[in-house]
mmCIF file of C-alpha atoms (C1' of nucleotides) in Angstrom:
data_model
loop_
_atom_site.group_PDB
_atom_site.id
_atom_site.type_symbol
_atom_site.label_atom_id
_atom_site.label_comp_id
_atom_site.label_asym_id
_atom_site.label_seq_id
_atom_site.Cartn_x
_atom_site.Cartn_y
_atom_site.Cartn_z
ATOM 1 C CA MET A 12 29.993 13.751 6.416
ATOM 2 C CA ALA A 13 31.481 15.521 3.394
ATOM 3 C CA THR A 14 29.937 13.244 0.787
ATOM 4 C CA THR A 15 26.459 13.719 2.149
ATOM 5 C CA ASP A 16 26.843 17.482 2.313
ATOM 6 C CA ALA A 17 27.995 17.543 -1.291
ATOM 7 C CA LEU A 18 24.918 15.563 -2.302
ATOM 8 C CA VAL A 19 22.688 17.974 -0.457
ATOM 9 C CA GLU A 20 24.267 20.879 -2.330
ATOM 10 C CA ASP A 21 23.722 19.101 -5.634
ATOM 11 C CA VAL A 22 20.070 18.615 -4.892
ATOM 12 C CA ILE A 23 19.643 22.198 -3.774
ATOM 13 C CA GLU A 24 21.203 23.275 -7.047
ATOM 14 C CA ILE A 25 18.766 21.103 -8.998
ATOM 15 C CA LEU A 26 15.826 22.599 -7.158
ATOM 16 C CA ARG A 27 17.104 26.134 -7.646
ATOM 17 C CA ARG A 28 17.367 25.581 -11.370
ATOM 18 C CA ARG A 29 13.725 24.658 -11.352
ATOM 19 C CA GLY A 30 12.946 27.987 -9.778
ATOM 20 C CA LEU A 31 12.069 26.372 -6.479
ATOM 21 C CA ARG A 32 12.847 28.047 -3.188
ATOM 22 C CA MET A 33 15.116 26.671 -0.514
ATOM 23 C CA THR A 34 13.417 26.859 2.812
ATOM 24 C CA PRO A 35 14.932 25.555 6.030
ATOM 25 C CA GLN A 36 12.344 22.785 5.989
ATOM 26 C CA ARG A 37 13.373 21.649 2.541
ATOM 27 C CA ARG A 38 17.014 21.754 3.541
ATOM 28 C CA ALA A 39 16.317 19.588 6.552
ATOM 29 C CA ILE A 40 14.282 17.094 4.559
ATOM 30 C CA VAL A 41 16.825 16.886 1.752
ATOM 31 C CA ALA A 42 19.684 16.535 4.226
ATOM 32 C CA GLU A 43 17.913 13.740 6.041
ATOM 33 C CA ILE A 44 17.128 11.742 2.932
ATOM 34 C CA MET A 45 20.617 12.178 1.487
ATOM 35 C CA ARG A 46 21.970 10.858 4.755
ATOM 36 C CA THR A 47 19.727 7.796 4.505
ATOM 37 C CA GLN A 48 21.168 4.523 3.248
ATOM 38 C CA GLY A 49 18.674 2.671 1.110
ATOM 39 C CA HIS A 50 15.010 3.409 1.597
ATOM 40 C CA ILE A 51 12.837 5.240 4.089
ATOM 41 C CA SER A 52 9.098 5.679 4.523
ATOM 42 C CA PRO A 53 7.470 9.124 4.566
ATOM 43 C CA THR A 54 6.397 8.561 8.151
ATOM 44 C CA ALA A 55 9.857 7.558 9.342
ATOM 45 C CA LEU A 56 11.403 10.443 7.449
ATOM 46 C CA THR A 57 8.972 12.862 9.058
ATOM 47 C CA ARG A 58 9.903 11.632 12.512
ATOM 48 C CA LYS A 59 13.616 11.964 11.804
ATOM 49 C CA VAL A 60 13.274 15.463 10.391
ATOM 50 C CA GLN A 61 11.226 16.487 13.394
ATOM 51 C CA ASP A 62 14.045 15.416 15.683
ATOM 52 C CA THR A 63 16.106 18.242 14.230
ATOM 53 C CA MET A 64 13.328 20.661 13.389
ATOM 54 C CA PRO A 65 10.269 20.009 15.557
ATOM 55 C CA GLY A 66 7.782 22.179 13.707
ATOM 56 C CA VAL A 67 7.952 20.454 10.330
ATOM 57 C CA ASN A 68 4.588 19.194 9.217
ATOM 58 C CA ALA A 69 3.997 15.802 7.628
ATOM 59 C CA SER A 70 2.291 17.413 4.667
ATOM 60 C CA THR A 71 5.446 19.384 3.960
ATOM 61 C CA VAL A 72 7.386 16.149 3.893
ATOM 62 C CA TYR A 73 4.918 14.566 1.484
ATOM 63 C CA ARG A 74 4.996 17.621 -0.750
ATOM 64 C CA THR A 75 8.779 17.686 -0.739
ATOM 65 C CA LEU A 76 9.042 13.992 -1.519
ATOM 66 C CA ALA A 77 6.711 14.415 -4.495
ATOM 67 C CA LEU A 78 8.780 17.343 -5.658
ATOM 68 C CA LEU A 79 12.055 15.486 -5.375
ATOM 69 C CA GLU A 80 10.586 12.578 -7.237
ATOM 70 C CA GLU A 81 9.388 14.847 -10.030
ATOM 71 C CA ALA A 82 12.837 16.405 -10.171
ATOM 72 C CA GLY A 83 14.309 12.955 -10.668
ATOM 73 C CA VAL A 84 16.218 12.981 -7.395
ATOM 74 C CA LEU A 85 14.166 10.330 -5.638
ATOM 75 C CA ALA A 86 12.064 7.354 -6.593
ATOM 76 C CA HIS A 87 9.720 5.269 -4.534
ATOM 77 C CA ALA A 88 9.376 1.538 -4.252
ATOM 78 C CA HIS A 89 6.661 -0.697 -2.845
ATOM 79 C CA LEU A 90 7.815 -3.009 -0.110
ATOM 80 C CA GLU A 91 5.702 -5.185 2.130
ATOM 81 C CA SER A 92 5.532 -2.340 4.625
ATOM 82 C CA GLY A 93 4.293 0.145 2.043
ATOM 83 C CA ALA A 94 5.880 2.903 -0.005
ATOM 84 C CA GLU A 95 9.510 3.778 0.611
ATOM 85 C CA TYR A 96 11.691 6.436 -0.975
ATOM 86 C CA HIS A 97 15.274 6.123 -2.093
ATOM 87 C CA ARG A 98 17.786 8.166 -4.061
ATOM 88 C CA VAL A 99 17.777 7.378 -7.757
ATOM 89 C CA GLU A 100 21.542 6.838 -7.713
ATOM 90 C CA GLU A 101 20.849 3.978 -5.372
ATOM 91 C CA ALA A 102 18.543 2.425 -7.933
ATOM 92 C CA GLY A 103 19.584 -0.900 -9.311
ATOM 93 C CA HIS A 104 18.741 -2.100 -5.859
ATOM 94 C CA VAL A 105 16.415 -4.961 -6.553
ATOM 95 C CA HIS A 106 14.942 -5.773 -3.224
ATOM 96 C CA LEU A 107 14.525 -9.326 -1.958
ATOM 97 C CA SER A 108 12.284 -9.557 1.060
ATOM 98 C CA CYS A 109 11.726 -12.720 3.099
ATOM 99 C CA SER A 110 8.047 -13.086 3.853
ATOM 100 C CA ARG A 111 8.777 -15.278 6.855
ATOM 101 C CA CYS A 112 11.551 -13.595 8.809
ATOM 102 C CA GLY A 113 11.582 -10.201 7.154
ATOM 103 C CA ALA A 114 15.224 -10.451 6.103
ATOM 104 C CA GLU A 115 16.181 -8.097 3.335
ATOM 105 C CA ASP A 116 18.759 -8.491 0.638
ATOM 106 C CA ASP A 117 19.546 -7.039 -2.770
ATOM 107 C CA LEU A 118 20.416 -8.554 -6.099
ATOM 108 C CA SER A 119 23.709 -7.530 -7.648
ATOM 109 C CA LEU A 120 23.667 -5.298 -10.679
ATOM 110 C CA GLU A 121 24.617 -8.232 -12.882
ATOM 111 C CA GLU A 122 21.839 -10.390 -11.525
ATOM 112 C CA ALA A 123 19.371 -7.574 -11.993
ATOM 113 C CA ALA A 124 20.518 -7.050 -15.564
ATOM 114 C CA ALA A 125 20.097 -10.731 -16.347
ATOM 115 C CA LEU A 126 16.567 -10.670 -14.984
ATOM 116 C CA SER A 127 15.680 -7.562 -16.946
ATOM 117 C CA GLN A 128 16.958 -9.112 -20.108
ATOM 118 C CA LEU A 129 14.780 -12.160 -19.623
ATOM 119 C CA ILE A 130 11.679 -10.078 -18.993
ATOM 120 C CA GLU A 131 12.392 -7.873 -21.979
ATOM 121 C CA GLN A 132 11.974 -10.921 -24.160
ATOM 122 C CA HIS A 133 8.329 -10.874 -23.180
ATOM 123 C CA ARG A 134 6.822 -8.559 -25.790
ATOM 124 C CA GLY A 135 9.472 -5.893 -25.282
ATOM 125 C CA PHE A 136 8.361 -5.018 -21.756
ATOM 126 C CA LEU A 137 11.046 -2.886 -20.087
ATOM 127 C CA PRO A 138 10.915 -3.713 -16.387
ATOM 128 C CA ASP A 139 11.810 -1.459 -13.497
ATOM 129 C CA LEU A 140 12.718 -4.125 -11.002
ATOM 130 C CA THR A 141 13.375 -1.586 -8.297
ATOM 131 C CA HIS A 142 9.788 -0.413 -8.114
ATOM 132 C CA PHE A 143 8.384 -3.458 -6.382
ATOM 133 C CA ALA A 144 10.246 -5.738 -4.028
ATOM 134 C CA ILE A 145 10.549 -9.433 -4.755
ATOM 135 C CA SER A 146 8.995 -11.460 -1.977
ATOM 136 C CA GLY A 147 9.931 -15.013 -1.107
ATOM 137 C CA LEU A 148 11.794 -17.195 1.342
ATOM 138 C CA CYS A 149 15.421 -16.663 2.261
ATOM 139 C CA ALA A 150 17.599 -19.772 2.307
ATOM 140 C CA ASP A 151 17.311 -20.164 6.081
ATOM 141 C CA CYS A 152 13.536 -19.953 6.212
ATOM 142 C CA ARG A 153 13.280 -22.169 3.186
ATOM 143 C CA ARG A 154 15.195 -24.895 4.987
ATOM 144 C CA GLU A 155 13.021 -24.574 8.065
ATOM 145 C CA ALA A 156 9.820 -24.533 6.031
ATOM 146 C CA GLU A 157 10.652 -27.445 3.744
ATOM 147 C CA GLY A 158 12.523 -29.422 6.362
ATOM 148 C CA MET B 3 -21.361 -22.066 -14.116
ATOM 149 C CA ALA B 4 -20.745 -25.629 -13.008
ATOM 150 C CA THR B 5 -16.998 -25.244 -12.526
ATOM 151 C CA THR B 6 -17.385 -22.251 -10.297
ATOM 152 C CA ASP B 7 -20.058 -23.923 -8.197
ATOM 153 C CA ALA B 8 -17.801 -26.913 -7.716
ATOM 154 C CA LEU B 9 -14.999 -24.640 -6.548
ATOM 155 C CA VAL B 10 -17.303 -22.951 -4.085
ATOM 156 C CA GLU B 11 -18.263 -26.331 -2.644
ATOM 157 C CA ASP B 12 -14.615 -27.283 -2.305
ATOM 158 C CA VAL B 13 -13.877 -24.128 -0.358
ATOM 159 C CA ILE B 14 -16.889 -24.594 1.870
ATOM 160 C CA GLU B 15 -15.650 -28.092 2.607
ATOM 161 C CA ILE B 16 -12.213 -26.736 3.525
ATOM 162 C CA LEU B 17 -13.742 -24.207 5.882
ATOM 163 C CA ARG B 18 -16.021 -26.781 7.474
ATOM 164 C CA ARG B 19 -13.084 -29.031 8.202
ATOM 165 C CA ARG B 20 -11.549 -26.157 10.087
ATOM 166 C CA GLY B 21 -14.650 -26.000 12.245
ATOM 167 C CA LEU B 22 -15.735 -22.729 10.656
ATOM 168 C CA ARG B 23 -19.382 -21.926 10.071
ATOM 169 C CA MET B 24 -21.002 -21.299 6.739
ATOM 170 C CA THR B 25 -23.071 -18.172 6.849
ATOM 171 C CA PRO B 26 -24.912 -16.704 3.869
ATOM 172 C CA GLN B 27 -22.404 -13.842 3.847
ATOM 173 C CA ARG B 28 -19.447 -16.191 3.620
ATOM 174 C CA ARG B 29 -21.167 -18.134 0.870
ATOM 175 C CA ALA B 30 -21.731 -14.951 -1.091
ATOM 176 C CA ILE B 31 -18.161 -13.777 -0.621
ATOM 177 C CA VAL B 32 -16.679 -17.143 -1.531
ATOM 178 C CA ALA B 33 -18.961 -17.448 -4.552
ATOM 179 C CA GLU B 34 -17.976 -14.014 -5.767
ATOM 180 C CA ILE B 35 -14.268 -14.579 -5.456
ATOM 181 C CA MET B 36 -14.408 -18.006 -7.070
ATOM 182 C CA ARG B 37 -16.237 -16.415 -9.971
ATOM 183 C CA THR B 38 -13.500 -13.806 -10.329
ATOM 184 C CA GLN B 39 -10.855 -14.237 -12.994
ATOM 185 C CA GLY B 40 -7.489 -13.064 -11.756
ATOM 186 C CA HIS B 41 -7.374 -10.578 -8.930
ATOM 187 C CA ILE B 42 -9.804 -8.305 -7.112
ATOM 188 C CA SER B 43 -9.425 -5.674 -4.421
ATOM 189 C CA PRO B 44 -11.270 -5.916 -1.093
ATOM 190 C CA THR B 45 -13.201 -2.762 -1.957
ATOM 191 C CA ALA B 46 -14.287 -4.011 -5.372
ATOM 192 C CA LEU B 47 -15.190 -7.370 -3.906
ATOM 193 C CA THR B 48 -17.287 -5.702 -1.244
ATOM 194 C CA ARG B 49 -19.197 -3.743 -3.842
ATOM 195 C CA LYS B 50 -19.853 -6.852 -5.919
ATOM 196 C CA VAL B 51 -21.022 -8.870 -2.963
ATOM 197 C CA GLN B 52 -23.308 -6.053 -1.918
ATOM 198 C CA ASP B 53 -24.985 -6.161 -5.330
ATOM 199 C CA THR B 54 -26.312 -9.587 -4.418
ATOM 200 C CA MET B 55 -26.577 -9.164 -0.679
ATOM 201 C CA PRO B 56 -26.925 -5.493 0.248
ATOM 202 C CA GLY B 57 -26.373 -5.771 3.984
ATOM 203 C CA VAL B 58 -22.865 -7.255 3.893
ATOM 204 C CA ASN B 59 -20.373 -5.117 5.738
ATOM 205 C CA ALA B 60 -16.863 -4.328 4.509
ATOM 206 C CA SER B 61 -15.371 -5.605 7.746
ATOM 207 C CA THR B 62 -16.951 -8.990 7.105
ATOM 208 C CA VAL B 63 -15.299 -9.073 3.714
ATOM 209 C CA TYR B 64 -11.905 -8.231 5.211
ATOM 210 C CA ARG B 65 -12.313 -10.861 7.896
ATOM 211 C CA THR B 66 -13.353 -13.465 5.367
ATOM 212 C CA LEU B 67 -10.456 -12.666 3.054
ATOM 213 C CA ALA B 68 -7.994 -13.057 5.920
ATOM 214 C CA LEU B 69 -9.627 -16.355 6.787
ATOM 215 C CA LEU B 70 -9.452 -17.676 3.258
ATOM 216 C CA GLU B 71 -5.830 -16.659 3.011
ATOM 217 C CA GLU B 72 -5.018 -18.463 6.253
ATOM 218 C CA ALA B 73 -6.817 -21.508 4.941
ATOM 219 C CA GLY B 74 -4.606 -21.439 1.872
ATOM 220 C CA VAL B 75 -7.456 -20.764 -0.522
ATOM 221 C CA LEU B 76 -6.476 -17.225 -1.440
ATOM 222 C CA ALA B 77 -3.325 -15.164 -1.617
ATOM 223 C CA HIS B 78 -2.831 -11.474 -2.029
ATOM 224 C CA ALA B 79 -0.550 -9.563 -4.314
ATOM 225 C CA HIS B 80 0.623 -5.969 -4.338
ATOM 226 C CA LEU B 81 -0.146 -4.115 -7.529
ATOM 227 C CA GLU B 82 0.243 -0.421 -8.187
ATOM 228 C CA SER B 83 -3.371 0.062 -7.097
ATOM 229 C CA GLY B 84 -2.803 -1.685 -3.802
ATOM 230 C CA ALA B 85 -3.528 -5.153 -2.437
ATOM 231 C CA GLU B 86 -5.495 -7.573 -4.572
ATOM 232 C CA TYR B 87 -6.648 -11.096 -3.829
ATOM 233 C CA HIS B 88 -6.585 -14.107 -6.110
ATOM 234 C CA ARG B 89 -7.146 -17.853 -5.852
ATOM 235 C CA VAL B 90 -3.973 -19.768 -5.109
ATOM 236 C CA GLU B 91 -4.617 -22.053 -8.075
ATOM 237 C CA GLU B 92 -4.315 -18.990 -10.243
ATOM 238 C CA ALA B 93 -0.865 -18.318 -8.900
ATOM 239 C CA GLY B 94 1.955 -18.433 -11.381
ATOM 240 C CA HIS B 95 0.478 -15.210 -12.668
ATOM 241 C CA VAL B 96 3.441 -12.927 -12.660
ATOM 242 C CA HIS B 97 2.025 -9.523 -13.204
ATOM 243 C CA LEU B 98 3.557 -6.960 -15.552
ATOM 244 C CA SER B 99 2.161 -3.495 -15.073
ATOM 245 C CA CYS B 100 2.924 -0.523 -17.317
ATOM 246 C CA SER B 101 3.607 2.527 -15.187
ATOM 247 C CA ARG B 102 2.736 4.856 -18.039
ATOM 248 C CA CYS B 103 -0.507 3.561 -19.572
ATOM 249 C CA GLY B 104 -1.555 1.079 -16.917
ATOM 250 C CA ALA B 105 -1.604 -1.868 -19.326
ATOM 251 C CA GLU B 106 -1.437 -5.237 -17.620
ATOM 252 C CA ASP B 107 0.042 -8.471 -18.842
ATOM 253 C CA ASP B 108 1.279 -11.735 -17.404
ATOM 254 C CA LEU B 109 4.406 -13.750 -17.902
ATOM 255 C CA SER B 110 3.955 -17.309 -19.101
ATOM 256 C CA LEU B 111 4.679 -20.141 -16.694
ATOM 257 C CA GLU B 112 7.902 -20.913 -18.538
ATOM 258 C CA GLU B 113 9.083 -17.332 -18.362
ATOM 259 C CA ALA B 114 8.231 -17.188 -14.685
ATOM 260 C CA ALA B 115 10.124 -20.409 -14.036
ATOM 261 C CA ALA B 116 13.200 -19.087 -15.821
ATOM 262 C CA LEU B 117 13.117 -15.955 -13.709
ATOM 263 C CA SER B 118 12.714 -17.894 -10.497
ATOM 264 C CA GLN B 119 15.630 -20.084 -11.379
ATOM 265 C CA LEU B 120 17.844 -17.073 -11.894
ATOM 266 C CA ILE B 121 16.862 -15.513 -8.600
ATOM 267 C CA GLU B 122 17.344 -18.791 -6.753
ATOM 268 C CA GLN B 123 21.001 -18.635 -7.672
ATOM 269 C CA HIS B 124 21.239 -15.652 -5.371
ATOM 270 C CA ARG B 125 21.955 -17.270 -2.010
ATOM 271 C CA GLY B 126 19.141 -19.778 -2.390
ATOM 272 C CA PHE B 127 16.383 -17.210 -2.154
ATOM 273 C CA LEU B 128 13.107 -18.778 -3.263
ATOM 274 C CA PRO B 129 11.047 -16.026 -4.863
ATOM 275 C CA ASP B 130 7.303 -15.728 -5.005
ATOM 276 C CA LEU B 131 7.045 -13.631 -8.122
ATOM 277 C CA THR B 132 3.287 -13.452 -7.830
ATOM 278 C CA HIS B 133 3.357 -11.440 -4.625
ATOM 279 C CA PHE B 134 4.486 -8.161 -6.113
ATOM 280 C CA ALA B 135 3.797 -6.955 -9.611
ATOM 281 C CA ILE B 136 6.651 -6.057 -11.928
ATOM 282 C CA SER B 137 6.432 -2.445 -12.970
ATOM 283 C CA GLY B 138 7.883 -1.021 -16.148
ATOM 284 C CA LEU B 139 7.077 0.208 -19.635
ATOM 285 C CA CYS B 140 5.126 -1.820 -22.142
ATOM 286 C CA ALA B 141 6.559 -1.921 -25.669
ATOM 287 C CA ASP B 142 4.206 0.803 -26.910
ATOM 288 C CA CYS B 143 4.977 3.274 -24.151
ATOM 289 C CA ARG B 144 8.630 2.450 -24.406
ATOM 290 C CA ARG B 145 8.634 3.460 -28.055
ATOM 291 C CA GLU B 146 6.839 6.697 -27.288
ATOM 292 C CA ALA B 147 9.087 7.487 -24.356
ATOM 293 C CA GLU B 148 12.378 6.705 -26.023
ATOM 294 C CA GLY B 149 11.278 7.916 -29.461
ATOM 295 C "C1'" DG C 9 6.264 43.066 -3.567
ATOM 296 C "C1'" DT C 10 4.895 38.821 -5.219
ATOM 297 C "C1'" DA C 11 4.729 34.279 -5.917
ATOM 298 C "C1'" DT C 12 5.646 30.178 -3.471
ATOM 299 C "C1'" DA C 13 5.957 27.227 0.682
ATOM 300 C "C1'" DT C 14 4.347 26.072 5.192
ATOM 301 C "C1'" DG C 15 1.282 24.859 8.960
ATOM 302 C "C1'" DC C 16 -2.986 23.670 10.349
ATOM 303 C "C1'" DA C 17 -7.163 21.432 10.114
ATOM 304 C "C1'" DA C 18 -10.135 18.806 7.763
ATOM 305 C "C1'" DA C 19 -11.269 15.323 4.618
ATOM 306 C "C1'" DG C 20 -10.601 11.036 2.025
ATOM 307 C "C1'" DG C 21 -9.670 6.291 1.637
ATOM 308 C "C1'" DT C 22 -8.546 1.833 3.386
ATOM 309 C "C1'" DT C 23 -8.242 -1.386 7.000
ATOM 310 C "C1'" DT C 24 -8.788 -2.770 11.903
ATOM 311 C "C1'" DT C 25 -11.111 -3.325 16.224
ATOM 312 C "C1'" DG C 26 -14.500 -3.476 20.279
ATOM 313 C "C1'" DC C 27 -18.817 -4.676 21.358
ATOM 314 C "C1'" DA C 28 -23.652 -6.151 21.456
ATOM 315 C "C1'" DC C 29 -26.652 -8.940 18.941
ATOM 316 C "C1'" DA C 30 -27.830 -12.526 15.647
ATOM 317 C "C1'" DG C 31 -27.575 -17.006 13.991
ATOM 318 C "C1'" DC C 32 -25.071 -21.491 12.822
ATOM 319 C "C1'" DC C 33 -24.299 -26.223 14.611
ATOM 320 C "C1'" DG D 25 -27.400 -23.302 24.279
ATOM 321 C "C1'" DG D 26 -23.044 -22.020 23.385
ATOM 322 C "C1'" DC D 27 -19.811 -20.260 20.596
ATOM 323 C "C1'" DT D 28 -18.822 -17.997 16.302
ATOM 324 C "C1'" DG D 29 -19.789 -14.501 12.930
ATOM 325 C "C1'" DT D 30 -21.880 -10.117 11.709
ATOM 326 C "C1'" DG D 31 -23.050 -5.274 11.665
ATOM 327 C "C1'" DC D 32 -22.217 -1.003 13.351
ATOM 328 C "C1'" DA D 33 -19.521 2.617 14.894
ATOM 329 C "C1'" DA D 34 -15.363 4.257 16.019
ATOM 330 C "C1'" DA D 35 -10.618 4.387 15.597
ATOM 331 C "C1'" DA D 36 -6.220 3.903 13.423
ATOM 332 C "C1'" DC D 37 -3.423 4.747 9.628
ATOM 333 C "C1'" DC D 38 -1.666 7.093 5.723
ATOM 334 C "C1'" DT D 39 -2.050 10.600 2.423
ATOM 335 C "C1'" DT D 40 -4.108 14.631 0.221
ATOM 336 C "C1'" DT D 41 -6.114 19.182 0.011
ATOM 337 C "C1'" DG D 42 -7.927 24.050 0.962
ATOM 338 C "C1'" DC D 43 -6.848 28.055 2.946
ATOM 339 C "C1'" DA D 44 -4.679 31.776 5.577
ATOM 340 C "C1'" DT D 45 -0.216 33.142 6.875
ATOM 341 C "C1'" DA D 46 4.676 33.411 6.533
ATOM 342 C "C1'" DT D 47 8.740 33.882 3.838
ATOM 343 C "C1'" DA D 48 12.301 33.266 0.050
ATOM 344 C "C1'" DC D 49 13.752 35.730 -3.850
#
DNA sequence: GTATATGCAAAGGTTTTGCACAGCC
DNA sequence: GGCTGTGCAAAACCTTTGCATATAC
């Protein structure tokens, strides 16, 4: 996938500029997360990376994730299942999570902006709506629950 | 505190009706959580209960919290620090948490309702805005960050 | 060559679970 | 007396950390 490869190169460039070294492990981890749509947990990422490169240790994955977050490449969000990482370019994804059936959906950028604007009116608080999911009932479950 | 005692009795009544037994440990745990304003973590709750009743085990606290949540007395929310429990009557507390200084604030009921209404327009999703905090920058930190 | 990154192992923290015993009803 | 709840200990997770070794630059 050309797009993904290009992204990987971009990230490698960012890391290089920070004086960081590009090890095969880092390449594999970066490649895997750039290939990922949406979010992924450290544990799941570790498993995937190990499919390609069996020796990679979980601690290396954690250290790399922290690094990439510091470098502004990744961010993490808290979903019901725990912490999950995603590319910052994919931010804007405000996560809706159904507490009954587990269905996941996202708000549109416009919807997210409208929400942010409302919250900002509360004492100038600037929300990052991507950091925590929004839990609730999807329309289907709502119907079943309320009858 | 008369109000708190009354609440404790209410909860005990609810548990009794479910055929559950009232042990001194459960009384202590219920009393402590009814006395709590806002939210408290299982760990903090355990410590507090142990101040009064040294023998109480953490696993008993976890089991009791799960029970009280099932009974509809408590609910838990995910804050930056992890899971925290609160009384359901205290719901409506939409938590704003500053990711920079850790300051905490709540939206008013009206603000929360306005937000919910907006989100509901997205495919009929009924949000529970109390379940996850909303992360972001408080006005002070925002000023310092943006200059 | 040197500083950095990795693997390994251990530790830390939170939450869950199995089991024997205690105690509520 | 019988069934439920508790304490204890262990285990299950997830994540972090210290240290010796390997390796990118």
